CSV table of C-alpha atoms in Angstrom, one decimal:
chain,number,residue,atom,x,y,z
A,1,UNK,CA,0.1,0.0,0.2
A,2,UNK,CA,2.7,2.4,1.1
A,3,UNK,CA,4.9,1.7,-2.3
A,4,UNK,CA,1.8,2.7,-4.4
A,5,UNK,CA,1.6,5.9,-2.3
A,6,UNK,CA,4.9,6.6,-2.7
A,7,UNK,CA,4.8,6.2,-6.7
A,8,UNK,CA,1.7,8.1,-6.6
A,9,UNK,CA,3.1,11.1,-4.8
A,10,UNK,CA,6.8,10.8,-6.6
A,11,UNK,CA,4.6,10.6,-10.2
A,12,UNK,CA,2.7,13.6,-9.4
A,13,UNK,CA,5.6,15.7,-7.8
A,14,UNK,CA,8.4,14.9,-10.5
A,15,UNK,CA,7.1,13.4,-13.7
A,16,UNK,CA,9.4,10.4,-13.8
A,17,UNK,CA,10.7,9.1,-17.0
A,18,UNK,CA,11.3,5.7,-14.9
A,19,UNK,CA,10.5,4.9,-11.3
A,20,UNK,CA,10.8,1.8,-9.6
A,21,UNK,CA,10.3,1.0,-5.7
A,22,UNK,CA,11.3,-1.6,-4.1
A,23,UNK,CA,9.6,-2.5,-0.7
A,24,UNK,CA,12.6,-3.6,1.8
A,25,UNK,CA,10.2,-3.8,4.6
A,26,UNK,CA,9.9,-7.6,5.5
A,27,UNK,CA,13.9,-8.0,5.6
A,28,UNK,CA,13.7,-5.4,8.8
A,29,UNK,CA,10.6,-6.1,10.7
A,30,UNK,CA,11.0,-5.7,14.3
A,31,UNK,CA,14.8,-4.3,14.2
A,32,UNK,CA,16.1,-2.0,17.1
A,33,UNK,CA,14.8,1.5,16.1
A,34,UNK,CA,11.8,0.5,13.8
A,35,UNK,CA,8.9,2.0,15.4
A,36,UNK,CA,6.8,1.5,12.5
A,37,UNK,CA,7.0,2.4,8.8
A,38,UNK,CA,8.7,0.5,6.2
A,39,UNK,CA,12.2,0.4,4.1
A,40,UNK,CA,11.9,1.1,0.6
A,41,UNK,CA,14.3,2.0,-2.0
A,42,UNK,CA,13.7,4.4,-4.9
A,43,UNK,CA,15.2,4.6,-8.5
A,44,UNK,CA,14.0,7.4,-10.1
A,45,UNK,CA,14.8,9.2,-13.5
A,46,UNK,CA,13.4,12.7,-13.7
A,47,UNK,CA,14.0,15.5,-16.2
A,48,UNK,CA,13.3,17.7,-13.1
A,49,UNK,CA,16.8,16.7,-11.7
A,50,UNK,CA,18.9,18.3,-14.3
A,51,UNK,CA,21.1,21.0,-13.0
A,52,UNK,CA,20.3,19.8,-9.5
A,53,UNK,CA,23.4,18.5,-6.9
A,54,UNK,CA,22.6,15.1,-5.5
A,55,UNK,CA,21.5,17.0,-2.5
A,56,UNK,CA,19.0,18.8,-3.9
A,57,UNK,CA,17.6,15.9,-5.6
A,58,UNK,CA,17.0,14.3,-2.5
A,59,UNK,CA,15.5,17.2,-1.0
A,60,UNK,CA,13.0,17.4,-4.1
A,61,UNK,CA,12.0,13.7,-2.7
A,62,UNK,CA,11.9,14.3,0.8
A,63,UNK,CA,9.9,17.5,0.2
A,64,UNK,CA,7.2,15.5,-2.0
A,65,UNK,CA,7.1,12.6,0.2
A,66,UNK,CA,6.4,15.2,3.1
A,67,UNK,CA,4.3,13.6,5.8
A,68,UNK,CA,5.1,9.9,4.7
A,69,UNK,CA,8.4,10.2,6.2
A,70,UNK,CA,7.2,11.0,9.6
A,71,UNK,CA,5.1,7.8,9.8
A,72,UNK,CA,4.8,5.4,7.0
A,73,UNK,CA,8.6,5.3,5.7
A,74,UNK,CA,11.5,4.4,8.2
A,75,UNK,CA,13.8,4.2,5.7
A,76,UNK,CA,14.5,5.5,2.3
A,77,UNK,CA,17.2,4.4,-0.3
A,78,UNK,CA,17.6,6.8,-3.2
A,79,UNK,CA,18.8,6.5,-6.8
A,80,UNK,CA,18.2,9.9,-8.3
A,81,UNK,CA,19.1,10.6,-11.9
A,82,UNK,CA,18.9,12.7,-14.8
A,83,UNK,CA,17.8,10.7,-18.4
A,84,UNK,CA,21.2,11.5,-19.7
A,85,UNK,CA,22.9,9.9,-17.1
A,86,UNK,CA,20.8,7.1,-16.9
A,87,UNK,CA,21.5,6.6,-20.5
A,88,UNK,CA,25.4,6.9,-19.8
A,89,UNK,CA,25.0,3.9,-17.2
A,90,UNK,CA,23.7,1.7,-20.1
């Protein structure tokens, strides 16, 4: 459920060309420090990242996710690329 919500929010905010969300929550259930919320890894390719530093890209994602970061998301791994960066990786 939360992965779908993350996908919806990031799609609306950043209009990605590619968006992949991996839910790793089951591997981390019950570990020390986890008081709820899931563990996710996001790979997102968006033209909106052009000219932005890695920190700025992450800030854009955190801003878009807003309150989800307080309750539904305990940990978030991010791979944020521009379309040209994704092409170079292939």
